[in-house]
Amino acid sequence: MIEKKRSNPLINNMEDVIKNSVPKDRYERYEADKIVFPIYSREVNTSQVRYKRDEKNGIYKKIDGNSSNEASIMCVGDLMCEPRMSEAMKLDNDYIFELGFRRVKGVLSKADFAIANLETTVTPLVPYAHENHKIEGRYHCNAPVEYLDGIRYAGFDALAQANNHNADAGVDGIIDTVDNVEKKGFLHTGLFRNENDPRVLVVDINGICVAFLSYTEHVNKDLDKRILTDEGQELMINRYSTHKLLHDIKSAKKLGAEFIICYIHFKCREYTHEVIEHQEILAKEMAGAGVDCIMGSHSHSLQRYDKIVTDSGKVVPVIYSLGNFMTSDNTSMITRKNIIYNIILKRLDGKVIIKDESYIPCRIVEGFASCSYIIYPTRKVWNGQRSEYNLLREAEKEIVSVIGGKIKLFDQKMV
């Protein structure tokens, strides 16, 4: 079990521990010899912030980056925080969300940059989802701030935030969510506090400048139109429009972006692997506008990988839905299977190209290994287990079938 001792110093000397806990004169006359025990740190091994904003040019750079001109990026789908999961991770008045991510942390650490879609507000100003999951007849998604600690522990560098739950916690909740995301050291885009927040996220990853965009096609019950003025609607929640996309692509390139990855929260059917025509049309529009890689979400289920060929001949990868990366949604077990998408970019002859693509199948498992709702990569070489499990084997077969044969499985030697 992970103990939450975030600020305690490392234990470096067992004699100091003994000295501080048991007076020596109480036992020294009885002791003939000492047992030499290994020393363990009992702190949570939280991933460190790896990127820092360069105020001069408005982009982020890897703190210990290099100039290899090769960058590996891992993308995952929706980070939900429903009642069952929050209750399972709660101990007295504390939350230990790190437990759910401990089997994927090793995989995500292999990437130069890792990003997920945060599909919840994160603010103590309104009820959490496990305190009140329905408000005014609509599903209410709001997570404790400690959820961000679990996501940080997992190793994510950035969060895409535009989704249909953006307005759930009201205007104060939007502002507080972005504040909390920044306080925890995450880069982010898709949800904004005001006109001063950058509209695009541009990151220098080992010498390659990558832009990340995030949009949603809808907000539940059009709640944003109720709680926000016209100006607020334009500035705070990143609803998709062709005009906005073109403007943001232009802004990203002005900041030096050489490759653009876009998260899009589709207006699509939920709880199905089926991709509807609307998703295909919108993805083609985005590719034609200049997006280089498209990451879809909202269906709460995995959907296929494909390649779009634009009129100019450019090939643009798209995953219509990455699935729920963390969830306890019991509507259907279709919600429990997802992937980690891995893309490697490389500069070749002065241009940034996709050197390689692959994916790791994952399954959220409930009530296993003394933990509820833990994300397992499907193979033991990826998840650190000693044995393979039938549940994970079956999940992988289904995932491979859904994703299709146009992309390969992740090279297990990389882990």
Short mmCIF file of C-alpha atoms in Angstrom, two decimals:
data_model
loop_
_atom_site.label_atom_id
_atom_site.label_comp_id
_atom_site.label_asym_id
_atom_site.label_seq_id
_atom_site.Cartn_x
_atom_site.Cartn_y
_atom_site.Cartn_z
CA MET A 1 0.00 0.00 0.00
CA ILE A 2 1.17 3.54 -0.75
CA GLU A 3 1.60 5.68 2.34
CA LYS A 4 0.90 9.37 1.83
CA LYS A 5 3.92 11.00 3.48
CA ARG A 6 4.61 13.67 0.90
CA SER A 7 6.75 16.02 2.95
CA ASN A 8 8.67 13.72 5.31
CA PRO A 9 12.43 13.47 4.71
CA LEU A 10 13.91 10.21 3.44
CA ILE A 11 15.04 7.73 6.06
CA ASN A 12 18.79 7.39 5.51
CA ASN A 13 20.01 5.91 8.77
CA MET A 14 18.26 3.14 10.67
CA GLU A 15 20.29 3.90 13.81
CA ASP A 16 18.76 7.38 13.85
CA VAL A 17 15.32 5.83 13.64
CA ILE A 18 16.04 3.50 16.56
CA LYS A 19 17.65 6.31 18.55
CA ASN A 20 14.60 8.51 18.09
CA SER A 21 12.08 5.81 18.91
CA VAL A 22 13.52 3.59 21.66
CA PRO A 23 15.95 4.84 24.36
CA LYS A 24 19.15 2.85 23.96
CA ASP A 25 19.58 2.18 27.68
CA ARG A 26 16.35 0.18 27.63
CA TYR A 27 17.78 -2.62 25.49
CA GLU A 28 21.58 -2.38 25.07
CA ARG A 29 22.39 -4.78 27.88
CA TYR A 30 20.23 -7.43 26.21
CA GLU A 31 21.54 -7.04 22.65
CA ALA A 32 24.33 -9.27 21.38
CA ASP A 33 24.29 -8.33 17.68
CA LYS A 34 22.36 -6.14 15.27
CA ILE A 35 20.45 -7.29 12.21
CA VAL A 36 21.28 -5.20 9.16
CA PHE A 37 18.01 -4.26 7.48
CA PRO A 38 17.64 -2.66 4.04
CA ILE A 39 16.58 0.99 4.11
CA TYR A 40 13.36 2.03 2.40
CA SER A 41 11.87 5.41 1.72
CA ARG A 42 8.20 5.51 2.62
CA GLU A 43 7.43 8.62 0.64
CA VAL A 44 5.15 8.66 -2.36
CA ASN A 45 7.37 8.67 -5.41
CA THR A 46 5.55 11.50 -7.13
CA SER A 47 6.72 12.36 -10.63
CA GLN A 48 8.50 15.67 -10.80
CA VAL A 49 7.47 18.60 -12.96
CA ARG A 50 9.53 18.18 -16.14
CA TYR A 51 8.59 21.31 -18.11
CA LYS A 52 9.01 25.00 -17.39
CA ARG A 53 7.58 28.00 -19.21
CA ASP A 54 10.04 30.14 -21.15
CA GLU A 55 8.49 33.55 -20.54
CA LYS A 56 10.53 35.11 -23.32
CA ASN A 57 8.87 33.16 -26.15
CA GLY A 58 5.72 31.85 -24.46
CA ILE A 59 6.43 28.13 -24.83
CA TYR A 60 7.35 25.35 -22.41
CA LYS A 61 10.68 23.56 -22.43
CA LYS A 62 11.87 20.32 -20.88
CA ILE A 63 13.97 21.21 -17.84
CA ASP A 64 16.56 18.52 -18.55
CA GLY A 65 15.83 18.31 -22.26
CA ASN A 66 18.33 17.60 -24.98
CA SER A 67 18.68 18.54 -28.62
CA SER A 68 18.22 15.02 -30.00
CA ASN A 69 15.41 16.21 -32.28
CA GLU A 70 13.43 13.12 -31.35
CA ALA A 71 10.43 13.17 -29.02
CA SER A 72 8.22 10.41 -27.63
CA ILE A 73 4.71 11.43 -26.60
CA MET A 74 2.09 9.28 -24.86
CA CYS A 75 -1.61 10.20 -25.03
CA VAL A 76 -4.47 8.68 -23.06
CA GLY A 77 -8.20 9.28 -22.88
CA ASP A 78 -10.62 10.41 -20.21
CA LEU A 79 -9.67 10.73 -16.57
CA MET A 80 -13.06 10.38 -14.90
CA CYS A 81 -13.68 10.55 -11.15
CA GLU A 82 -17.08 9.02 -10.42
CA PRO A 83 -18.49 8.23 -6.96
CA ARG A 84 -17.51 4.55 -6.68
CA MET A 85 -13.87 5.26 -7.46
CA SER A 86 -13.63 8.22 -5.09
CA GLU A 87 -15.19 6.20 -2.28
CA ALA A 88 -12.85 3.28 -2.93
CA MET A 89 -9.82 5.58 -2.75
CA LYS A 90 -11.00 7.40 0.40
CA LEU A 91 -9.55 6.63 3.80
CA ASP A 92 -11.09 8.65 6.61
CA ASN A 93 -10.72 12.22 5.34
CA ASP A 94 -7.89 11.49 2.91
CA TYR A 95 -7.85 10.21 -0.67
CA ILE A 96 -5.18 7.91 -2.09
CA PHE A 97 -5.78 8.09 -5.84
CA GLU A 98 -2.17 7.08 -6.48
CA LEU A 99 -3.21 3.47 -5.96
CA GLY A 100 -5.12 3.42 -9.23
CA PHE A 101 -2.13 4.46 -11.32
CA ARG A 102 0.68 2.39 -9.87
CA ARG A 103 0.69 -0.21 -12.68
CA VAL A 104 0.94 2.35 -15.51
CA LYS A 105 3.45 4.70 -13.93
CA GLY A 106 6.40 2.71 -15.26
CA VAL A 107 5.10 2.83 -18.83
CA LEU A 108 4.29 6.55 -18.82
CA SER A 109 7.73 7.35 -17.41
CA LYS A 110 9.26 6.11 -20.67
CA ALA A 111 7.76 9.01 -22.63
CA ASP A 112 9.31 12.43 -22.96
CA PHE A 113 5.81 13.89 -22.60
CA ALA A 114 2.52 12.41 -21.38
CA ILE A 115 -0.94 13.97 -21.70
CA ALA A 116 -4.49 12.95 -20.72
CA ASN A 117 -8.01 14.35 -21.01
CA LEU A 118 -9.24 15.52 -17.59
CA GLU A 119 -13.01 14.97 -17.75
CA THR A 120 -13.98 16.50 -14.45
CA THR A 121 -13.78 19.77 -12.61
CA VAL A 122 -11.48 19.73 -9.58
CA THR A 123 -12.65 22.08 -6.85
CA PRO A 124 -13.71 21.88 -3.19
CA LEU A 125 -16.07 24.83 -3.71
CA VAL A 126 -18.98 22.60 -4.77
CA PRO A 127 -20.00 19.01 -3.94
CA TYR A 128 -17.77 16.22 -5.20
CA ALA A 129 -19.35 13.64 -7.50
CA HIS A 130 -19.38 11.04 -4.72
CA GLU A 131 -21.24 13.50 -2.47
CA ASN A 132 -23.87 14.40 -5.08
CA HIS A 133 -23.71 12.79 -8.51
CA LYS A 134 -26.84 14.43 -9.91
CA ILE A 135 -27.60 18.12 -9.65
CA GLU A 136 -30.61 19.67 -11.40
CA GLY A 137 -31.17 16.35 -13.14
CA ARG A 138 -27.76 16.29 -14.86
CA TYR A 139 -24.71 14.19 -14.04
CA HIS A 140 -22.27 16.19 -11.96
CA CYS A 141 -18.53 15.50 -12.33
CA ASN A 142 -16.26 17.10 -9.73
CA ALA A 143 -13.20 15.56 -8.10
CA PRO A 144 -11.20 16.26 -4.93
CA VAL A 145 -7.95 18.15 -5.49
CA GLU A 146 -6.14 14.99 -4.33
CA TYR A 147 -7.14 13.42 -7.64
CA LEU A 148 -4.50 15.61 -9.25
CA ASP A 149 -1.92 14.10 -6.87
CA GLY A 150 -2.73 10.68 -8.29
CA ILE A 151 -2.42 11.99 -11.84
CA ARG A 152 0.89 13.64 -10.99
CA TYR A 153 2.10 10.39 -9.44
CA ALA A 154 1.22 8.58 -12.68
CA GLY A 155 3.63 10.80 -14.57
CA PHE A 156 1.42 13.03 -16.71
CA ASP A 157 2.89 16.36 -17.80
CA ALA A 158 -0.22 17.98 -19.29
CA LEU A 159 -3.99 17.87 -19.27
CA ALA A 160 -6.43 18.55 -22.10
CA GLN A 161 -9.49 20.00 -20.40
CA ALA A 162 -12.26 20.80 -22.90
CA ASN A 163 -15.22 18.47 -22.40
CA ASN A 164 -18.97 18.39 -21.79
CA HIS A 165 -18.58 18.65 -17.99
CA ASN A 166 -16.65 21.94 -18.01
CA ALA A 167 -19.57 23.96 -16.62
CA ASP A 168 -20.62 21.49 -13.90
CA ALA A 169 -19.11 23.51 -11.02
CA GLY A 170 -20.11 26.95 -12.25
CA VAL A 171 -17.85 29.88 -13.03
CA ASP A 172 -16.03 29.72 -9.69
CA GLY A 173 -15.43 26.03 -10.34
CA ILE A 174 -13.87 26.69 -13.74
CA ILE A 175 -11.47 29.23 -12.29
CA ASP A 176 -10.61 27.08 -9.28
CA THR A 177 -10.07 23.98 -11.44
CA VAL A 178 -7.55 25.76 -13.65
CA ASP A 179 -5.88 27.24 -10.57
CA ASN A 180 -5.55 23.80 -8.97
CA VAL A 181 -4.23 22.21 -12.16
CA GLU A 182 -1.53 24.87 -12.34
CA LYS A 183 -0.68 24.60 -8.63
CA LYS A 184 0.04 20.91 -9.16
CA GLY A 185 2.46 21.78 -11.95
CA PHE A 186 0.46 20.57 -14.96
CA LEU A 187 0.59 22.18 -18.37
CA HIS A 188 -2.95 22.50 -19.72
CA THR A 189 -5.24 23.76 -22.45
CA GLY A 190 -8.94 23.76 -23.35
CA LEU A 191 -10.31 25.49 -20.23
CA PHE A 192 -9.40 29.08 -19.40
CA ARG A 193 -9.92 31.66 -16.65
CA ASN A 194 -9.75 34.83 -18.71
CA GLU A 195 -8.32 36.47 -21.82
CA ASN A 196 -4.79 36.33 -20.40
CA ASP A 197 -4.59 32.53 -20.40
CA PRO A 198 -2.74 31.25 -23.51
CA ARG A 199 -5.18 29.68 -25.99
CA VAL A 200 -2.70 27.08 -27.23
CA LEU A 201 -0.10 24.98 -25.44
CA VAL A 202 3.25 24.85 -27.23
CA VAL A 203 6.02 22.65 -25.85
CA ASP A 204 9.65 22.21 -26.88
CA ILE A 205 10.33 18.48 -26.48
CA ASN A 206 14.00 17.72 -27.12
CA GLY A 207 14.23 20.37 -29.81
CA ILE A 208 10.88 19.60 -31.49
CA CYS A 209 8.15 22.21 -30.99
CA VAL A 210 4.76 20.52 -30.48
CA ALA A 211 1.41 22.30 -30.04
CA PHE A 212 -1.49 20.77 -28.11
CA LEU A 213 -5.08 21.92 -28.66
CA SER A 214 -8.27 20.84 -26.86
CA TYR A 215 -11.91 21.40 -27.88
CA THR A 216 -15.36 20.11 -27.01
CA GLU A 217 -18.33 20.05 -29.36
CA HIS A 218 -20.89 20.34 -26.59
CA VAL A 219 -21.52 21.13 -22.93
CA ASN A 220 -24.14 19.22 -20.93
CA LYS A 221 -27.57 20.89 -21.03
CA ASP A 222 -25.83 23.91 -22.66
CA LEU A 223 -25.00 24.92 -19.12
CA ASP A 224 -22.22 27.23 -20.30
CA LYS A 225 -24.80 29.40 -22.09
CA ARG A 226 -26.68 29.76 -18.80
CA ILE A 227 -23.81 30.53 -16.45
CA LEU A 228 -21.56 32.55 -18.77
CA THR A 229 -22.01 35.84 -20.56
CA ASP A 230 -21.31 35.94 -24.30
CA GLU A 231 -17.76 37.03 -23.51
CA GLY A 232 -17.36 34.27 -20.94
CA GLN A 233 -18.60 31.65 -23.40
CA GLU A 234 -16.04 32.79 -25.95
CA LEU A 235 -13.14 32.86 -23.49
CA MET A 236 -13.55 30.17 -20.83
CA ILE A 237 -14.79 26.91 -22.39
CA ASN A 238 -13.18 25.89 -25.68
CA ARG A 239 -16.19 24.91 -27.78
CA TYR A 240 -15.13 23.74 -31.22
CA SER A 241 -15.55 25.89 -34.32
CA THR A 242 -13.69 25.88 -37.62
CA HIS A 243 -12.87 29.56 -37.16
CA LYS A 244 -11.43 28.96 -33.70
CA LEU A 245 -9.39 25.98 -34.90
CA LEU A 246 -7.85 27.92 -37.79
CA HIS A 247 -7.05 30.85 -35.51
CA ASP A 248 -5.40 28.58 -32.93
CA ILE A 249 -3.35 26.73 -35.55
CA LYS A 250 -2.11 30.05 -36.86
CA SER A 251 -1.22 31.16 -33.31
CA ALA A 252 0.57 27.88 -32.59
CA LYS A 253 2.69 28.14 -35.72
CA LYS A 254 3.53 31.73 -34.87
CA LEU A 255 4.94 30.40 -31.58
CA GLY A 256 7.07 27.93 -33.54
CA ALA A 257 4.90 24.80 -33.53
CA GLU A 258 6.12 22.18 -36.00
CA PHE A 259 3.57 19.48 -35.14
CA ILE A 260 0.02 19.86 -33.82
CA ILE A 261 -1.84 17.30 -31.68
CA CYS A 262 -5.51 18.02 -31.04
CA TYR A 263 -7.85 16.50 -28.45
CA ILE A 264 -11.47 16.69 -29.62
CA HIS A 265 -14.42 15.82 -27.37
CA PHE A 266 -16.79 14.63 -30.08
CA LYS A 267 -20.55 14.89 -30.10
CA CYS A 268 -21.00 11.17 -30.69
CA ARG A 269 -22.75 8.05 -29.45
CA GLU A 270 -21.74 6.84 -26.03
CA TYR A 271 -20.87 3.30 -24.89
CA THR A 272 -20.17 1.96 -28.35
CA HIS A 273 -17.16 1.16 -30.51
CA GLU A 274 -19.04 2.49 -33.51
CA VAL A 275 -17.68 5.64 -35.15
CA ILE A 276 -20.43 7.77 -36.68
CA GLU A 277 -20.17 9.74 -39.90
CA HIS A 278 -20.08 13.07 -38.07
CA GLN A 279 -16.84 12.09 -36.33
CA GLU A 280 -15.23 11.15 -39.64
CA ILE A 281 -16.32 14.42 -41.29
CA LEU A 282 -15.04 16.54 -38.41
CA ALA A 283 -11.73 14.67 -38.23
CA LYS A 284 -11.20 15.25 -41.97
CA GLU A 285 -11.95 18.94 -41.49
CA MET A 286 -9.40 19.17 -38.68
CA ALA A 287 -6.76 17.32 -40.68
CA GLY A 288 -7.35 19.56 -43.68
CA ALA A 289 -7.04 22.65 -41.48
CA GLY A 290 -3.55 21.67 -40.35
CA VAL A 291 -3.86 19.34 -37.36
CA ASP A 292 -1.20 16.59 -37.56
CA CYS A 293 -2.64 14.05 -35.07
CA ILE A 294 -6.18 13.73 -33.67
CA MET A 295 -7.09 12.25 -30.28
CA GLY A 296 -10.83 11.70 -29.78
CA SER A 297 -12.92 11.28 -26.64
CA HIS A 298 -16.43 11.33 -25.10
CA SER A 299 -17.85 7.92 -26.08
CA HIS A 300 -16.55 6.37 -22.80
CA SER A 301 -15.44 3.49 -24.99
CA LEU A 302 -12.53 2.68 -27.24
CA GLN A 303 -12.93 3.41 -30.96
CA ARG A 304 -10.77 2.64 -33.96
CA TYR A 305 -7.47 4.04 -35.17
CA ASP A 306 -7.34 5.32 -38.74
CA LYS A 307 -5.27 7.43 -41.11
CA ILE A 308 -6.72 10.42 -42.92
CA VAL A 309 -5.10 11.48 -46.20
CA THR A 310 -5.64 15.20 -46.83
CA ASP A 311 -5.97 16.85 -50.25
CA SER A 312 -2.29 17.82 -50.00
CA GLY A 313 -1.32 14.17 -49.44
CA LYS A 314 -0.45 14.53 -45.75
CA VAL A 315 -1.27 11.48 -43.61
CA VAL A 316 -2.93 12.33 -40.27
CA PRO A 317 -3.41 9.65 -37.59
CA VAL A 318 -6.73 9.68 -35.72
CA ILE A 319 -8.08 7.66 -32.82
CA TYR A 320 -11.79 8.38 -32.66
CA SER A 321 -11.84 7.58 -28.95
CA LEU A 322 -9.01 6.60 -26.63
CA GLY A 323 -11.56 5.33 -24.11
CA ASN A 324 -11.82 6.04 -20.39
CA PHE A 325 -8.34 5.82 -18.89
CA MET A 326 -9.67 5.93 -15.32
CA THR A 327 -13.30 5.29 -14.46
CA SER A 328 -15.69 3.40 -12.22
CA ASP A 329 -18.66 3.80 -14.56
CA ASN A 330 -20.77 0.64 -14.32
CA THR A 331 -23.10 1.51 -17.20
CA SER A 332 -21.19 -1.00 -19.32
CA MET A 333 -17.91 -2.86 -19.00
CA ILE A 334 -17.04 -1.36 -22.38
CA THR A 335 -15.83 1.62 -20.32
CA ARG A 336 -13.02 -0.38 -18.71
CA LYS A 337 -10.85 -0.93 -21.81
CA ASN A 338 -8.54 1.74 -23.19
CA ILE A 339 -5.10 2.35 -24.68
CA ILE A 340 -1.97 4.41 -24.24
CA TYR A 341 -1.11 5.85 -27.65
CA ASN A 342 2.61 6.32 -28.26
CA ILE A 343 3.92 8.55 -31.04
CA ILE A 344 7.59 9.24 -31.77
CA LEU A 345 8.47 12.38 -33.70
CA LYS A 346 11.80 12.98 -35.41
CA ARG A 347 13.37 15.79 -37.35
CA LEU A 348 14.55 14.54 -40.74
CA ASP A 349 15.97 16.80 -43.44
CA GLY A 350 14.68 19.83 -41.57
CA LYS A 351 11.10 18.54 -41.23
CA VAL A 352 9.33 16.91 -38.30
CA ILE A 353 7.93 13.51 -39.24
CA ILE A 354 6.20 10.65 -37.45
CA LYS A 355 8.97 8.12 -36.95
CA ASP A 356 6.82 5.51 -35.22
CA GLU A 357 3.38 4.87 -33.70
CA SER A 358 2.20 2.14 -31.37
CA TYR A 359 -0.18 1.50 -28.49
CA ILE A 360 -0.47 -0.33 -25.19
CA PRO A 361 -3.82 -1.97 -24.37
CA CYS A 362 -5.02 -1.34 -20.81
CA ARG A 363 -7.89 -2.45 -18.64
CA ILE A 364 -9.32 -0.91 -15.48
CA VAL A 365 -9.73 -3.71 -12.96
CA GLU A 366 -12.03 -3.58 -9.96
CA GLY A 367 -11.33 -5.32 -6.67
CA PHE A 368 -8.02 -6.92 -7.64
CA ALA A 369 -4.66 -6.97 -5.82
CA SER A 370 -6.24 -5.35 -2.73
CA CYS A 371 -7.26 -2.29 -4.68
CA SER A 372 -10.37 -1.08 -6.45
CA TYR A 373 -10.12 0.57 -9.87
CA ILE A 374 -6.53 0.15 -10.94
CA ILE A 375 -5.33 0.56 -14.53
CA TYR A 376 -3.45 -2.48 -15.80
CA PRO A 377 -1.50 -2.60 -19.05
CA THR A 378 -2.49 -6.00 -20.39
CA ARG A 379 0.92 -7.72 -20.38
CA LYS A 380 3.13 -8.51 -17.41
CA VAL A 381 6.18 -7.00 -19.13
CA TRP A 382 4.29 -3.68 -19.10
CA ASN A 383 2.49 -3.86 -15.76
CA GLY A 384 5.19 -5.34 -13.51
CA GLN A 385 3.21 -8.44 -12.52
CA ARG A 386 4.83 -11.87 -12.35
CA SER A 387 2.06 -13.64 -14.22
CA GLU A 388 -0.33 -13.08 -17.10
CA TYR A 389 -4.03 -12.96 -16.27
CA ASN A 390 -6.91 -14.24 -18.37
CA LEU A 391 -8.93 -11.08 -17.73
CA LEU A 392 -6.16 -8.96 -19.24
CA ARG A 393 -5.55 -11.37 -22.13
CA GLU A 394 -9.22 -11.23 -23.09
CA ALA A 395 -9.23 -7.44 -22.78
CA GLU A 396 -6.24 -7.20 -25.11
CA LYS A 397 -7.93 -9.35 -27.75
CA GLU A 398 -10.97 -7.09 -27.75
CA ILE A 399 -8.86 -3.92 -27.82
CA VAL A 400 -6.77 -5.15 -30.75
CA SER A 401 -9.96 -5.99 -32.62
CA VAL A 402 -11.43 -2.50 -32.03
CA ILE A 403 -8.28 -0.51 -32.82
CA GLY A 404 -7.66 -2.39 -36.05
CA GLY A 405 -4.56 -3.44 -37.92
CA LYS A 406 -3.27 -0.05 -39.09
CA ILE A 407 -1.14 0.45 -35.98
CA LYS A 408 1.10 -1.93 -34.06
CA LEU A 409 1.39 -2.87 -30.41
CA PHE A 410 4.02 -1.07 -28.33
CA ASP A 411 7.51 -2.60 -28.41
CA GLN A 412 7.71 -4.41 -25.09
CA LYS A 413 11.50 -4.02 -25.06
CA MET A 414 11.03 -0.29 -24.41
CA VAL A 415 9.68 -0.90 -20.92
#
